[in-house]
PDB file of C-alpha atoms in Angstrom:
ATOM      1  CA  MET F   1      76.826 170.269  22.638  1.00 44.00           C
ATOM      2  CA  ASN F   2      78.873 170.176  19.462  1.00 45.00           C
ATOM      3  CA  PHE F   3      77.541 171.268  16.106  1.00 46.00           C
ATOM      4  CA  ASN F   4      78.189 169.733  12.740  1.00 47.00           C
ATOM      5  CA  THR F   5      79.745 172.578  10.756  1.00 47.00           C
ATOM      6  CA  ALA F   6      78.542 171.166   7.434  1.00 50.00           C
ATOM      7  CA  THR F   7      74.869 170.916   8.350  1.00 49.00           C
ATOM      8  CA  GLY F   8      74.632 173.094  11.458  1.00 49.00           C
ATOM      9  CA  ALA F   9      72.887 170.230  13.254  1.00 51.00           C
ATOM     10  CA  ALA F  10      73.541 169.553  16.910  1.00 51.00           C
ATOM     11  CA  ASN F  11      75.583 166.502  17.816  1.00 53.00           C
ATOM     12  CA  PRO F  12      74.348 165.368  21.259  1.00 54.00           C
ATOM     13  CA  ALA F  13      76.615 162.321  21.097  1.00 58.00           C
ATOM     14  CA  ALA F  14      79.756 164.408  21.647  1.00 59.00           C
ATOM     15  CA  PRO F  15      81.866 162.874  24.410  1.00 62.00           C
ATOM     16  CA  ALA F  16      81.739 164.299  27.902  1.00 64.00           C
ATOM     17  CA  PRO F  17      84.871 165.928  29.363  1.00 69.00           C
ATOM     18  CA  PHE F  18      87.531 163.546  30.641  1.00 69.00           C
ATOM     19  CA  ASP F  19      88.398 163.578  34.369  1.00 71.00           C
ATOM     20  CA  PRO F  20      92.087 162.668  34.755  1.00 74.00           C
ATOM     21  CA  THR F  21      91.742 162.003  38.499  1.00 76.00           C
ATOM     22  CA  THR F  22      89.265 159.153  38.054  1.00 77.00           C
ATOM     23  CA  GLY F  23      90.090 158.099  34.510  1.00 74.00           C
ATOM     24  CA  LYS F  24      86.418 158.414  33.573  1.00 74.00           C
ATOM     25  CA  ARG F  25      84.304 160.842  31.659  1.00 74.00           C
ATOM     26  CA  ARG F  26      82.460 163.448  33.728  1.00 70.00           C
ATOM     27  CA  ALA F  27      78.790 164.165  33.225  1.00 70.00           C
ATOM     28  CA  ARG F  28      78.151 167.601  31.825  1.00 66.00           C
ATOM     29  CA  PRO F  29      76.318 169.828  34.281  1.00 66.00           C
ATOM     30  CA  ALA F  30      73.035 170.878  32.778  1.00 73.00           C
ATOM     31  CA  ALA F  31      72.436 174.608  32.732  1.00 85.00           C
ATOM     32  CA  ILE F  32      68.937 175.008  34.067  1.00 92.00           C
ATOM     33  CA  ILE F  33      67.079 177.942  32.587  1.00 95.00           C
ATOM     34  CA  ILE F  34      64.268 179.733  34.393  1.00 95.00           C
ATOM     35  CA  ARG F  35      61.917 181.646  32.128  1.00 96.00           C
ATOM     36  CA  PRO F  36      60.936 185.169  33.255  1.00 96.00           C
ATOM     37  CA  ARG F  37      57.323 184.203  33.972  1.00 96.00           C
ATOM     38  CA  ASP F  38      58.471 181.387  36.268  1.00 96.00           C
ATOM     39  CA  LEU F  39      60.954 183.652  38.051  1.00 96.00           C
ATOM     40  CA  MET F  40      58.253 186.289  38.532  1.00 96.00           C
ATOM     41  CA  ALA F  41      56.107 183.640  40.208  1.00 96.00           C
ATOM     42  CA  MET F  42      59.033 182.444  42.367  1.00 95.00           C
ATOM     43  CA  LEU F  43      59.806 185.968  43.578  1.00 94.00           C
ATOM     44  CA  SER F  44      56.173 187.166  43.667  1.00 96.00           C
ATOM     45  CA  VAL F  45      56.918 190.205  41.533  1.00 96.00           C
ATOM     46  CA  SER F  46      55.536 191.709  38.335  1.00 96.00           C
ATOM     47  CA  ARG F  47      57.456 192.003  35.068  1.00 95.00           C
ATOM     48  CA  HIS F  48      58.289 195.600  35.981  1.00 96.00           C
ATOM     49  CA  GLY F  49      59.423 194.454  39.446  1.00 96.00           C
ATOM     50  CA  LEU F  50      61.698 191.869  37.854  1.00 96.00           C
ATOM     51  CA  ALA F  51      63.225 194.493  35.537  1.00 95.00           C
ATOM     52  CA  ARG F  52      63.728 196.829  38.507  1.00 97.00           C
ATOM     53  CA  MET F  53      65.467 194.056  40.464  1.00 96.00           C
ATOM     54  CA  VAL F  54      67.857 193.490  37.552  1.00 96.00           C
ATOM     55  CA  ALA F  55      68.555 197.221  37.205  1.00 96.00           C
ATOM     56  CA  ASP F  56      68.736 198.242  40.873  1.00 95.00           C
ATOM     57  CA  GLU F  57      69.119 195.250  43.167  1.00 93.00           C
ATOM     58  CA  GLY F  58      71.773 193.132  41.500  1.00 93.00           C
ATOM     59  CA  LEU F  59      69.562 190.342  40.168  1.00 95.00           C
ATOM     60  CA  PRO F  60      71.600 188.635  37.423  1.00 96.00           C
ATOM     61  CA  ALA F  61      70.539 189.738  33.960  1.00 96.00           C
ATOM     62  CA  PRO F  62      68.774 187.234  31.719  1.00 96.00           C
ATOM     63  CA  ILE F  63      70.463 185.596  28.775  1.00 95.00           C
ATOM     64  CA  GLN F  64      69.099 185.722  25.251  1.00 94.00           C
ATOM     65  CA  LEU F  65      67.802 182.282  24.255  1.00 92.00           C
ATOM     66  CA  GLY F  66      66.480 183.248  20.861  1.00 93.00           C
ATOM     67  CA  PRO F  67      65.267 186.278  18.957  1.00 95.00           C
ATOM     68  CA  ARG F  68      62.263 186.735  21.259  1.00 94.00           C
ATOM     69  CA  SER F  69      63.038 184.687  24.345  1.00 95.00           C
ATOM     70  CA  LEU F  70      64.991 185.257  27.538  1.00 95.00           C
ATOM     71  CA  GLY F  71      65.948 183.046  30.418  1.00 96.00           C
ATOM     72  CA  PHE F  72      67.732 183.295  33.746  1.00 96.00           C
ATOM     73  CA  LEU F  73      70.394 180.793  34.795  1.00 95.00           C
ATOM     74  CA  LYS F  74      69.169 178.973  37.886  1.00 94.00           C
ATOM     75  CA  ALA F  75      72.673 178.777  39.389  1.00 93.00           C
ATOM     76  CA  GLU F  76      73.022 182.576  39.199  1.00 95.00           C
ATOM     77  CA  ILE F  77      69.580 183.127  40.722  1.00 96.00           C
ATOM     78  CA  ASP F  78      70.342 180.670  43.532  1.00 94.00           C
ATOM     79  CA  ALA F  79      73.665 182.412  44.263  1.00 95.00           C
ATOM     80  CA  TRP F  80      71.942 185.823  44.303  1.00 95.00           C
ATOM     81  CA  LEU F  81      69.281 184.559  46.713  1.00 95.00           C
ATOM     82  CA  GLU F  82      71.939 183.026  48.996  1.00 95.00           C
ATOM     83  CA  ALA F  83      73.860 186.329  49.034  1.00 95.00           C
ATOM     84  CA  ARG F  84      70.672 188.193  49.956  1.00 94.00           C
ATOM     85  CA  LYS F  85      69.975 185.663  52.701  1.00 94.00           C
ATOM     86  CA  ALA F  86      73.546 186.022  54.064  1.00 94.00           C
ATOM     87  CA  ALA F  87      73.229 189.834  54.048  1.00 92.00           C
ATOM     88  CA  ARG F  88      69.929 189.577  55.918  1.00 92.00           C
ATOM     89  CA  ASN F  89      71.424 187.269  58.526  1.00 92.00           C
ATOM     90  CA  ALA F  90      74.491 189.503  58.965  1.00 90.00           C
ATOM     91  CA  ALA F  91      72.398 192.584  59.674  1.00 76.00           C
TER      92      ALA F  91
END
């Protein structure tokens, strides 16, 4: 998303990236954000358990969304879960 430098307002009408192989514009992949409460429910852990998983078990750290809000990137969480699944299957 581009921002108007004069007003600071978002410009959602900015063109998508151009794909030279097809000659068309590509759709921008949406970054899906999972809030900590939702991730805690997905993993069946407490807030402390989530923090411990980030510190000790390689769970990707959250990103700062605002002054008092955090979120986890779904793609990173999915990749972490797949790696854990592969390690389980290899053992």
